[in-house]
Coordinates of N, CA and C and ligand atoms in Angstrom, one line a residue:
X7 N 34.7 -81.0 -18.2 CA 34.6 -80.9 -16.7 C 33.7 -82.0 -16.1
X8 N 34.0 -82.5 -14.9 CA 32.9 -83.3 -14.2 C 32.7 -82.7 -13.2
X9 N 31.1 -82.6 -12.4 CA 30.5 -82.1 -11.5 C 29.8 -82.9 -10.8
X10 N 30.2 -82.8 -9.3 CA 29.1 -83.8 -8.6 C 28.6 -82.9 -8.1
X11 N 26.8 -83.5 -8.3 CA 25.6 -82.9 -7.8 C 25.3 -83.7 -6.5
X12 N 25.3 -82.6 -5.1 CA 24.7 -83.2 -4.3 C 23.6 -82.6 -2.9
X13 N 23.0 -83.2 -2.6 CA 21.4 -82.4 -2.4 C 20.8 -83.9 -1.1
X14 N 20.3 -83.1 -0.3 CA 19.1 -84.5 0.6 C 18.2 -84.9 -0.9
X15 N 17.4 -85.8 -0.6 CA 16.3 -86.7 -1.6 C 15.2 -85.5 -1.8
X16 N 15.1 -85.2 -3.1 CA 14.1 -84.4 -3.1 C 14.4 -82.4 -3.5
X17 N 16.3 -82.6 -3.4 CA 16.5 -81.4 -3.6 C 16.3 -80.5 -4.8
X18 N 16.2 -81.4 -6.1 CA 16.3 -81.1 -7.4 C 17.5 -81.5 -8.2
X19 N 18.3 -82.2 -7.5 CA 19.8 -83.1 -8.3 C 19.5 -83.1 -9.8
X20 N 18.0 -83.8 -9.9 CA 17.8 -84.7 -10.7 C 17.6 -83.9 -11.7
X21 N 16.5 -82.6 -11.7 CA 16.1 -81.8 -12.6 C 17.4 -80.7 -13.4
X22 N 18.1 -80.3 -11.6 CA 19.4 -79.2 -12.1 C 20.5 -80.6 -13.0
X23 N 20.8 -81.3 -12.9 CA 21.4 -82.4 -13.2 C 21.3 -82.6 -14.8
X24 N 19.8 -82.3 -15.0 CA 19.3 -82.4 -16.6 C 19.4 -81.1 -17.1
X25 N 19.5 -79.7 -16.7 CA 19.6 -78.6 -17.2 C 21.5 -78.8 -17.7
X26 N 21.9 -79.3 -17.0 CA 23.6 -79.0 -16.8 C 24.1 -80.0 -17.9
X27 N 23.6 -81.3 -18.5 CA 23.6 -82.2 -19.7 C 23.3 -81.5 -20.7
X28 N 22.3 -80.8 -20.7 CA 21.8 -79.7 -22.1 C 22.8 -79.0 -22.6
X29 N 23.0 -78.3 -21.8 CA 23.7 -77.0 -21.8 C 25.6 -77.2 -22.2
X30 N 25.9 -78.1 -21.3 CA 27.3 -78.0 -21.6 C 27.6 -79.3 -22.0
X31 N 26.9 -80.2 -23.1 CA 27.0 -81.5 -23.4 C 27.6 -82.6 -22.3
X32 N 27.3 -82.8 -21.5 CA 27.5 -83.7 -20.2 C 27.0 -85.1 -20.6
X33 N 27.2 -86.0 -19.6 CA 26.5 -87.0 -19.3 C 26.0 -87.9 -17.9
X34 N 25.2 -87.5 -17.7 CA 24.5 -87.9 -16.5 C 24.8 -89.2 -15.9
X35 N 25.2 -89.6 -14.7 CA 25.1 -90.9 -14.1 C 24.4 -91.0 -13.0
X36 N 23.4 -91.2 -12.7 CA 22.5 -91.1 -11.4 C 21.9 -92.7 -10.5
X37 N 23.0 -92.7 -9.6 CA 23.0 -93.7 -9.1 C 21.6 -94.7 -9.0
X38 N 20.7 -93.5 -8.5 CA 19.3 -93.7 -8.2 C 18.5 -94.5 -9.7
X39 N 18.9 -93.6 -10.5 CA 18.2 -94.0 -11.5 C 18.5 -96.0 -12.1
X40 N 20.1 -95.7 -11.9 CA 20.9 -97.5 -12.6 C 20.2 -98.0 -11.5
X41 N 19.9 -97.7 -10.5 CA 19.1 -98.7 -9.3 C 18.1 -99.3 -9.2
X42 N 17.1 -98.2 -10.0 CA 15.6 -98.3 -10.3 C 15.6 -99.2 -11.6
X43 N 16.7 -98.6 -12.5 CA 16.3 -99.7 -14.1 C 16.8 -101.3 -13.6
X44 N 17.9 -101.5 -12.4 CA 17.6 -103.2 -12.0 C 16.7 -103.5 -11.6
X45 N 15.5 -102.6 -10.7 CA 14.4 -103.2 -9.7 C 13.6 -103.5 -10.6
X46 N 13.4 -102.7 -11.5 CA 12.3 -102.9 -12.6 C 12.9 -104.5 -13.2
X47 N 13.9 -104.6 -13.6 CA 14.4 -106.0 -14.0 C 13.8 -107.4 -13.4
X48 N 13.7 -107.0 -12.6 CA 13.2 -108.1 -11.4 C 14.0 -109.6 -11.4
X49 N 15.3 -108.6 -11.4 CA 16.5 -110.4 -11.4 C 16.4 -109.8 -9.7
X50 N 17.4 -111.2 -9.1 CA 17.7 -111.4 -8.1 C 18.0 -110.4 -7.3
X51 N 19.0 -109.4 -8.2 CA 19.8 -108.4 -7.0 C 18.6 -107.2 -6.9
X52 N 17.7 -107.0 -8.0 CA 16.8 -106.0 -8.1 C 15.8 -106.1 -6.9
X53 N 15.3 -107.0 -7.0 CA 14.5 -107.7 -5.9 C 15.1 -107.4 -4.6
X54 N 15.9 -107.6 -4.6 CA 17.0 -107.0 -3.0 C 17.2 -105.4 -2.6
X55 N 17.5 -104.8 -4.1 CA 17.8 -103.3 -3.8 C 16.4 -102.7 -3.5
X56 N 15.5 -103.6 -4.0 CA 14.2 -103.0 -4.2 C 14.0 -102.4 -2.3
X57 N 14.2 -103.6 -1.9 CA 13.6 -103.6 -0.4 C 14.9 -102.3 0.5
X58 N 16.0 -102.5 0.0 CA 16.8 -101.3 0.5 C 16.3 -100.0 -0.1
X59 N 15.9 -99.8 -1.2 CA 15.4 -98.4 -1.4 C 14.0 -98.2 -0.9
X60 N 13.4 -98.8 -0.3 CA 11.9 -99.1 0.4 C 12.1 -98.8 1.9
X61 N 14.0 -99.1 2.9 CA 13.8 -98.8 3.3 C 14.9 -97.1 4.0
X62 N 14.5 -96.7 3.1 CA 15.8 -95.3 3.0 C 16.6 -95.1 3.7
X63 N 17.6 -96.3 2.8 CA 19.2 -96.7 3.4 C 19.6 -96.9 2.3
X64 N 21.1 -96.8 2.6 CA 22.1 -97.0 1.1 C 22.4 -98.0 0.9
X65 N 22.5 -98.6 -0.4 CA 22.8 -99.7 -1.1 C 24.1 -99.7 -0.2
X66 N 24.8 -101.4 -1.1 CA 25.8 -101.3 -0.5 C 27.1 -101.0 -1.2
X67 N 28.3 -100.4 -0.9 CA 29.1 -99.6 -1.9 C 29.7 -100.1 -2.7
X68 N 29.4 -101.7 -2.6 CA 30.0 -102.7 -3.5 C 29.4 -102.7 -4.8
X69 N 28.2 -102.2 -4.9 CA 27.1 -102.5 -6.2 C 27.3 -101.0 -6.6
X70 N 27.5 -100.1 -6.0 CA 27.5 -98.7 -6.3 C 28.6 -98.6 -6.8
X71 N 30.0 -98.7 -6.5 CA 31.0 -98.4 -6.7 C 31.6 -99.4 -8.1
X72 N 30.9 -100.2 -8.1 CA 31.5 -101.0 -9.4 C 30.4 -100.7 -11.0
X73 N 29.0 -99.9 -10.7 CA 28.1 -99.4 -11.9 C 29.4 -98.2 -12.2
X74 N 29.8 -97.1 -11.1 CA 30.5 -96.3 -11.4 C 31.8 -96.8 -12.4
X75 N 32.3 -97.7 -12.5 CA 33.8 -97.9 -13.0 C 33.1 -97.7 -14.1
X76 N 32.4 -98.8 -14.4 CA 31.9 -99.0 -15.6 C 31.7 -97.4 -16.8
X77 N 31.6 -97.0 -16.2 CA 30.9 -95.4 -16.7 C 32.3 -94.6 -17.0
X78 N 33.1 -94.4 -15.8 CA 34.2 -93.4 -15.5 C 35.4 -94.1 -16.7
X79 N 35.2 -95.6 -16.7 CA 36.7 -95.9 -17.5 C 35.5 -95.9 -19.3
X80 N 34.3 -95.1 -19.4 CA 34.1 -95.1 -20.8 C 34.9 -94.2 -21.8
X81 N 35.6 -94.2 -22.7 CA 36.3 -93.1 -23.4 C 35.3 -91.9 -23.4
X82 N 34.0 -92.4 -24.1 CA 32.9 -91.2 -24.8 C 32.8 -90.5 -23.7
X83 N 32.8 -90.8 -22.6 CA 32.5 -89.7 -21.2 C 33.3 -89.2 -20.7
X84 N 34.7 -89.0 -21.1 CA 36.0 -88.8 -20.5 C 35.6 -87.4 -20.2
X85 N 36.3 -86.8 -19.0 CA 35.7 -85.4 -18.2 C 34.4 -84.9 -18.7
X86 N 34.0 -85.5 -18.7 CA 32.0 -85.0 -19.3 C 31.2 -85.5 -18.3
X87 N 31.6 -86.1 -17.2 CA 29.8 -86.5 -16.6 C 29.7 -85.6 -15.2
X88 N 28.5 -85.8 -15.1 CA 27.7 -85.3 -13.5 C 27.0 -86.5 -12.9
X89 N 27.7 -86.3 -11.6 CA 27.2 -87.6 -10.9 C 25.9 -86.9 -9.9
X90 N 25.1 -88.0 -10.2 CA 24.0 -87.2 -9.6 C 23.3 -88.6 -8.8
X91 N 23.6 -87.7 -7.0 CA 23.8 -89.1 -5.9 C 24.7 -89.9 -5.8
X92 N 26.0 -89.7 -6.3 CA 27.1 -90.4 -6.2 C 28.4 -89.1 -5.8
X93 N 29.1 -89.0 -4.7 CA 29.5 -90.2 -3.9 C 28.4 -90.0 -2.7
X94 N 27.8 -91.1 -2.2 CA 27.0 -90.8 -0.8 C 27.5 -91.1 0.3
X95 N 28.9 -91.1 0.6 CA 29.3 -91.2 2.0 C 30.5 -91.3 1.6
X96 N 31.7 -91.5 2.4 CA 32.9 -91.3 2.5 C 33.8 -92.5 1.9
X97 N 33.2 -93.7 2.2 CA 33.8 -94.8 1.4 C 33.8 -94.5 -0.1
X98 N 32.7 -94.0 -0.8 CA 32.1 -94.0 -2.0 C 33.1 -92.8 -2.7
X99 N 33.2 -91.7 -2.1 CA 34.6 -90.6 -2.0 C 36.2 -91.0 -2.2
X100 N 36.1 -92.1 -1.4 CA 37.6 -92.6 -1.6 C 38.0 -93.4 -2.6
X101 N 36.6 -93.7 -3.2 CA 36.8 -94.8 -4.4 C 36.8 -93.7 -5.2
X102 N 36.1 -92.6 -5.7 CA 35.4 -92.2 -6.6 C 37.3 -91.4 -6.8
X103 N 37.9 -90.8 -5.5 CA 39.1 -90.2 -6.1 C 40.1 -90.8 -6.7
X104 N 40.0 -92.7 -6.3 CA 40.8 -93.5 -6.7 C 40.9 -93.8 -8.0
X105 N 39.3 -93.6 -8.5 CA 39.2 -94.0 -10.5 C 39.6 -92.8 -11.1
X106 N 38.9 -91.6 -10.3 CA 39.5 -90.5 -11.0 C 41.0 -90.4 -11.1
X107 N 41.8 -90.8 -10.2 CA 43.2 -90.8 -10.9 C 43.7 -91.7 -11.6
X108 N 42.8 -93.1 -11.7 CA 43.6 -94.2 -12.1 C 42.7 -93.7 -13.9
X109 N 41.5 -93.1 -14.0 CA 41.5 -92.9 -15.2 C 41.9 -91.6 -15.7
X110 N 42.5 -91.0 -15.0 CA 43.1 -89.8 -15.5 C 42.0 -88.2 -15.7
X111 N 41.3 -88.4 -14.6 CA 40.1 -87.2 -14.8 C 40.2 -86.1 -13.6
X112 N 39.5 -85.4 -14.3 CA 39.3 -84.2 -12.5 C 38.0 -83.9 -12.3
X113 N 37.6 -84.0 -11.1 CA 36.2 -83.0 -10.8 C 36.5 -81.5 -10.8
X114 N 36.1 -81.0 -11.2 CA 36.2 -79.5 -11.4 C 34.8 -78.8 -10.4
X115 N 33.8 -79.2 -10.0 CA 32.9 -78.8 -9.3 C 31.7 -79.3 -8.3
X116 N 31.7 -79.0 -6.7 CA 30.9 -79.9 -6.7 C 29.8 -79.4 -6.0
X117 N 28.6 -79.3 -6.4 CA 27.6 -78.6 -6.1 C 26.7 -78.8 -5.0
X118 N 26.5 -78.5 -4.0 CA 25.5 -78.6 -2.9 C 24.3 -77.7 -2.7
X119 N 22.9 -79.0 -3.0 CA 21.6 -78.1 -2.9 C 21.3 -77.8 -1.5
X120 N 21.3 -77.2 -0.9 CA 20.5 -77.3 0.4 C 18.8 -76.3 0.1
X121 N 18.1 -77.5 1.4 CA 16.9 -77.3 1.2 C 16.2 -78.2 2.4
X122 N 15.5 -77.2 3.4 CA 15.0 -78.1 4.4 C 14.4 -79.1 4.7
X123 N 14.3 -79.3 5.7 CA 13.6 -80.7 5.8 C 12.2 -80.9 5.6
X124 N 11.5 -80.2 6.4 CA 9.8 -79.7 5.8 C 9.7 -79.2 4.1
X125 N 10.8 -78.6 3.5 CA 10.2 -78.6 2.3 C 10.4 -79.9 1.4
X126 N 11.1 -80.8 1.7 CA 11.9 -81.8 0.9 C 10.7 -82.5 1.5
X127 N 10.0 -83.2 2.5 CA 9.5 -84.0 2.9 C 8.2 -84.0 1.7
X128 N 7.8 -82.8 1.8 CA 6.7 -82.0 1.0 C 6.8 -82.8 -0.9
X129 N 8.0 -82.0 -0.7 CA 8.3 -82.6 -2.6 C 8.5 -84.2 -2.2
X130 N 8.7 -84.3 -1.5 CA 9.1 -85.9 -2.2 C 7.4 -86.5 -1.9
X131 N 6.6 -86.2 -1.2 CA 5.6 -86.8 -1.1 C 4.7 -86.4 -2.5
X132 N 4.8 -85.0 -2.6 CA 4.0 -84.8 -4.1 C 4.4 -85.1 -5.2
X133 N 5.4 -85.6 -5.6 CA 6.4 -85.7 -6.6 C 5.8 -86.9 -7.6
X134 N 5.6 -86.8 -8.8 CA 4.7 -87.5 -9.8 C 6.2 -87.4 -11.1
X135 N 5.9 -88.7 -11.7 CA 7.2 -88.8 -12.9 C 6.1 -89.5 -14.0
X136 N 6.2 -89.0 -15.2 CA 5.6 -89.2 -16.3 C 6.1 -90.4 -16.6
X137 N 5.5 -91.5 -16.5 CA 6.4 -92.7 -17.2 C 6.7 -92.4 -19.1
X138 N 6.2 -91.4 -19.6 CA 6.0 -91.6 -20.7 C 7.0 -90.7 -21.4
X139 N 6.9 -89.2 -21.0 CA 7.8 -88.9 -21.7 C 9.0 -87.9 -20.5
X140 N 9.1 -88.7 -18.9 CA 9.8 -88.7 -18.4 C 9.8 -87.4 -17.3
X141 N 9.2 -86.3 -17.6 CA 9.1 -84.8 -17.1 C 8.8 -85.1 -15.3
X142 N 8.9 -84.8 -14.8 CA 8.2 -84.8 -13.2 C 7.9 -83.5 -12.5
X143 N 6.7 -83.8 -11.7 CA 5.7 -82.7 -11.4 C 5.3 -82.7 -10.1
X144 N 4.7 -81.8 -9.2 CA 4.5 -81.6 -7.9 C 3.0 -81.4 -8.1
X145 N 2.5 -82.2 -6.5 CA 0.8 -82.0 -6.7 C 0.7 -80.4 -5.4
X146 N 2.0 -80.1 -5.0 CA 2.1 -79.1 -4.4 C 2.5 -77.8 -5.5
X147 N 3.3 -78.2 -5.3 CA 4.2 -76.8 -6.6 C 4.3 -76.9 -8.0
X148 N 4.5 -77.7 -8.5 CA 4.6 -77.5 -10.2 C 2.9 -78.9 -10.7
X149 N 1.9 -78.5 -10.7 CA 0.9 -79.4 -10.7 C 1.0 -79.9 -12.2
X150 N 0.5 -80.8 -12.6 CA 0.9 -81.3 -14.0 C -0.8 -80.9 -14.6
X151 N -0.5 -79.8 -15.3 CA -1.8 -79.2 -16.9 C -1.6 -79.4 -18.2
X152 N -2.4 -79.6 -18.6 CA -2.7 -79.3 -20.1 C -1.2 -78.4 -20.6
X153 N -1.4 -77.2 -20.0 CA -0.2 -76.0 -20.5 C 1.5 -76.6 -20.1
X154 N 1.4 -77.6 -19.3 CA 2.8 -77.8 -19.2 C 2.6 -79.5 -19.4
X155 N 1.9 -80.5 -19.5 CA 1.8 -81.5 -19.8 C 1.5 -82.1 -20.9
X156 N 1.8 -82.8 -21.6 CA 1.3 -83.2 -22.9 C 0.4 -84.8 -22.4
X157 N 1.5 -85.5 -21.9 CA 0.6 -86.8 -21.7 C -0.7 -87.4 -20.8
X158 N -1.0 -88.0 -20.9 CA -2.0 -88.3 -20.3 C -1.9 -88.6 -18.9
X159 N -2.8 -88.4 -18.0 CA -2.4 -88.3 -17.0 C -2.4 -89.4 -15.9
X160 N -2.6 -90.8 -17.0 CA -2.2 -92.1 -16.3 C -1.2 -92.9 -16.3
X161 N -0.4 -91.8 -17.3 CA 1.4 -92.2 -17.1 C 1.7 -91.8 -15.9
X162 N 0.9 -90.7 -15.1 CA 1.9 -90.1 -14.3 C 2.3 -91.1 -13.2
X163 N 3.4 -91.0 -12.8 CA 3.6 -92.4 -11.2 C 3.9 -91.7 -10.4
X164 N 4.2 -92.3 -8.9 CA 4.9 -92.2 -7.7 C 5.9 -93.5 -7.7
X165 N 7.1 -92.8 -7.2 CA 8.1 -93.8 -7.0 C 7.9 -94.6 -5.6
X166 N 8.2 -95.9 -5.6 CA 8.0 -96.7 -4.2 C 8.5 -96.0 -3.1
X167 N 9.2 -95.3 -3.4 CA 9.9 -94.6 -2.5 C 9.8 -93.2 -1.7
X168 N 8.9 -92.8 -2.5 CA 8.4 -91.7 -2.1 C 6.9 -91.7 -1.1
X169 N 7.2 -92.2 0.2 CA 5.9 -91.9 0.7 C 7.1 -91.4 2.4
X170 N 6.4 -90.9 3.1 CA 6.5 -89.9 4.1 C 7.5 -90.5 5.2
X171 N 7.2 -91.9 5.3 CA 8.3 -93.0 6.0 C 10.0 -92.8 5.6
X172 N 9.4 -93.6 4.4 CA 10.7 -93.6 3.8 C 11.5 -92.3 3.4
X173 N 10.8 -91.0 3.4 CA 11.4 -89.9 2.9 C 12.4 -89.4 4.0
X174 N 11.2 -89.5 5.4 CA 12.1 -89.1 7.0 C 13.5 -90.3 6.6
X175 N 13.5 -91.2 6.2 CA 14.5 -91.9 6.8 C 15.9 -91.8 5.4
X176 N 15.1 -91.5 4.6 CA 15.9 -90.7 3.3 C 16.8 -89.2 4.1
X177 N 16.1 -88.4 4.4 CA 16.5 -87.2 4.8 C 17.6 -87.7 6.1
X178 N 17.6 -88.6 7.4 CA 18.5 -89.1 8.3 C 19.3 -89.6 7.9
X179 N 19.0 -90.6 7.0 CA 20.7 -91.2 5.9 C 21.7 -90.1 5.0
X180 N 21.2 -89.1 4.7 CA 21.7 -88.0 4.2 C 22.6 -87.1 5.2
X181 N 21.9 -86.6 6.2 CA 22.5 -86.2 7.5 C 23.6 -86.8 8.2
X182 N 23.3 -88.0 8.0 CA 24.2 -88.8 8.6 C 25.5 -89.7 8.1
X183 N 24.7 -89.9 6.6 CA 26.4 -90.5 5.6 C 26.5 -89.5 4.8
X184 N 25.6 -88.6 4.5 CA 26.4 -87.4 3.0 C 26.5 -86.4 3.6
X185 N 26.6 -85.8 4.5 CA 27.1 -84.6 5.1 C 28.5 -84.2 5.1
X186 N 29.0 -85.7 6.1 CA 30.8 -85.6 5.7 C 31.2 -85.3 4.6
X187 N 30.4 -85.7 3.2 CA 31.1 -85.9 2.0 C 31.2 -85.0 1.8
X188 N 30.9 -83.7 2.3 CA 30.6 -82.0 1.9 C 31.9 -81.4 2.3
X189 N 32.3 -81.6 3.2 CA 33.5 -81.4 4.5 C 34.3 -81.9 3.7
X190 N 34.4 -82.6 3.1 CA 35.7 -83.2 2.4 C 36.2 -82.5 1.2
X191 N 35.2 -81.6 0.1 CA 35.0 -81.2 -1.0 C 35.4 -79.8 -0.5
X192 N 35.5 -79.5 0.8 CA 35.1 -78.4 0.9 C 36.6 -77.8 1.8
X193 N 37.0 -79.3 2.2 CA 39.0 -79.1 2.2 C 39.5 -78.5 1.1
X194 N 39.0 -79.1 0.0 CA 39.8 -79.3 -1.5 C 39.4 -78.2 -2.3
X195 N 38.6 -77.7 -1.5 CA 38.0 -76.0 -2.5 C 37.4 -76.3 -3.4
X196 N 36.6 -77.1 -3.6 CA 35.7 -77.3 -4.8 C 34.0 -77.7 -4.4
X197 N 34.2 -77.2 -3.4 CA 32.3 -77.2 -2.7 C 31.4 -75.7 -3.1
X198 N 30.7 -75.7 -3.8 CA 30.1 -74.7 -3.8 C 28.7 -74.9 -3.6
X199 N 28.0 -73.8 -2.5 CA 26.9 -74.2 -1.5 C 25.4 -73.2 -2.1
X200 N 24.3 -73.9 -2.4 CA 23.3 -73.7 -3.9 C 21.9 -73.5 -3.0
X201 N 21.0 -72.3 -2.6 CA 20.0 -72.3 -1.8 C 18.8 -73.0 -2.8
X202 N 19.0 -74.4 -2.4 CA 17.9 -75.0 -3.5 C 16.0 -74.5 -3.4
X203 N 16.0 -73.4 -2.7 CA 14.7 -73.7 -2.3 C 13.8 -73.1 -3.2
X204 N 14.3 -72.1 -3.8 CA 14.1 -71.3 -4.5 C 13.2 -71.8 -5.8
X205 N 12.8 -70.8 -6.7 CA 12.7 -71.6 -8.5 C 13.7 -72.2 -9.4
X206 N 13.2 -72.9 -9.7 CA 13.8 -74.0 -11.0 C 15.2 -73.0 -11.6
X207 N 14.4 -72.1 -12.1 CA 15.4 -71.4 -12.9 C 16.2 -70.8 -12.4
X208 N 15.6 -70.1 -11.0 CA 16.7 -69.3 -10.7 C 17.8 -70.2 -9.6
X209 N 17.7 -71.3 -9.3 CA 18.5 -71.7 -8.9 C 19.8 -72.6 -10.0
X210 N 18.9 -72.7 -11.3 CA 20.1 -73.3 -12.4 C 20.5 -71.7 -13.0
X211 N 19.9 -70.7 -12.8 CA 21.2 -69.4 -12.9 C 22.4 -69.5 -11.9
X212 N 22.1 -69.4 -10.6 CA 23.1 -69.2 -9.9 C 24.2 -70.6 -10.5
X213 N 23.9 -72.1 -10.3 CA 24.4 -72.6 -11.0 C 25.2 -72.7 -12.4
X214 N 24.9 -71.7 -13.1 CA 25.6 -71.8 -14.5 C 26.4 -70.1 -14.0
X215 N 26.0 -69.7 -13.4 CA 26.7 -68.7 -12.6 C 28.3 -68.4 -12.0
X216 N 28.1 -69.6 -11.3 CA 29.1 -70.3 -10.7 C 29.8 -71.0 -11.6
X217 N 29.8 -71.7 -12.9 CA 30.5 -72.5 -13.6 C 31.4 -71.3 -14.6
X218 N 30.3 -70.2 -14.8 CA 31.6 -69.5 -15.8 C 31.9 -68.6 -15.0
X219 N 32.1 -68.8 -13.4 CA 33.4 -67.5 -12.5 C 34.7 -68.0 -12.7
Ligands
AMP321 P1 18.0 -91.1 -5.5 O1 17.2 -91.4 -6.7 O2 19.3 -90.5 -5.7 O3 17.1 -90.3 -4.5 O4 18.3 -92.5 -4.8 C1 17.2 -93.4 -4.4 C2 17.8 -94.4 -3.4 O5 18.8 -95.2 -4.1 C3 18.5 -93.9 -2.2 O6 17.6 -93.7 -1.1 C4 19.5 -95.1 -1.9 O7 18.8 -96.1 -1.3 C5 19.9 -95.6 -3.3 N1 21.1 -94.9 -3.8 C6 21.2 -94.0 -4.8 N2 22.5 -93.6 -4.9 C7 23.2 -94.3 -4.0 C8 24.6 -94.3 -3.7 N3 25.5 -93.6 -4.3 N4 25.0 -95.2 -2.7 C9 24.1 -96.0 -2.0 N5 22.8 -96.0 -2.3 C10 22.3 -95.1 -3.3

């Protein structure tokens, strides 16, 4: 099965995204993430995306939509992945139905976190990522201890992207290009709508919930 995960910035894509790889041997594609390992590269185009994710607006679907080929025409992933932040607007949708037929796959589910705006602003401001062994933590809600942390606490980072500017304008590009993409999933009967606000776990029950109805 493939599942697109989709959520405003800050919804938990990324976390329920990694529960759903465990569990039913999946494979993760997260736009966000192939975006950040170019910036870090610091070639030409990284350097460019850098400044588009800095100012929370979408790449452009030409760079997005050609990492995905790459992925969708792999054998080893054949109906196995979750796209997590992919498709983000309607252009990105019409491609994404075009590979899936030209490579012979189906989405079987597509999950929508919802979760307000005051709480997302919140997490994405507190939101800390272990450079080390990857875990991410809230200086609001999940604070990183001893009892749930192992590493040291000068791995921990903030993403460039995560400060209060860029998150408002994260949360208005969402509203404004990934909203439609809901409406469209939700012609085709395969939208199912996820109260992200909740706990970690109980929102990946309802999700695993929903996959064996
Ligand atoms: P994320 O890690 O999913 O929150 O994405 C971080 C940033 O990467 C977004 O604010 C966008 O600037 C960019 N991005 C990620 N996925 C996409 C996509 N599918 N299309 C365009 N831009 C994207």
């Amino acid at each position: 099965m493939n599942i697109i995960l989709i959520g405003p910035p800050g919804a938990g894509k990324d976390t329920q995204s990694d529960n759903l790889v465990k569990d039913f041997n999946l494979y993760k594609i997260s736009t966000g993430d192939l975006l950040r390992e170019e910036v870090k590269k610091e070639s030409k185009l990284g350097i460019k995306i850098k400044s588009i994710l800095n100012q929370g607006v979408l790449v452009s679907d030409n760079i997005i939509n050609d990492l995905i080929e790459n992925i969708l025409s792999n054998k080893d992933y054949f109906n196995r992945l979750i796209f997590d932040g992919y498709p983000r607007n309607i252009n990105q949708v019409k491609h994404l139905d075009s590979l899936i037929k030209k490579y012979d796959q189906k989405i079987s589910y597509v999950l929508s976190l919802k979760v307000d705006k005051d709480v997302i602003i919140k997490r994405i401001i507190g939101r800390q990522i272990c450079s080390k062994c990857g875990l991410t933590f809230n200086e609001f809600f999940n604070t990183p201890m001893k009892k749930n942390h192992l590493c040291d606490i000068k791995f921990l980072k903030k993403r460039s992207d995560d400060n209060e500017k860029t998150a408002r304008n994260r949360f208005e590009t969402y509203i404004k290009e990934t909203l439609p993409v809901l409406d469209h999933y939700k012609n085709l009967n395969l939208l199912f709508e996820i109260d992200g606000t909740g706990h970690i776990h109980v929102i990946y029950k309802e999700i695993r919930r929903i996959i064996h109805s």
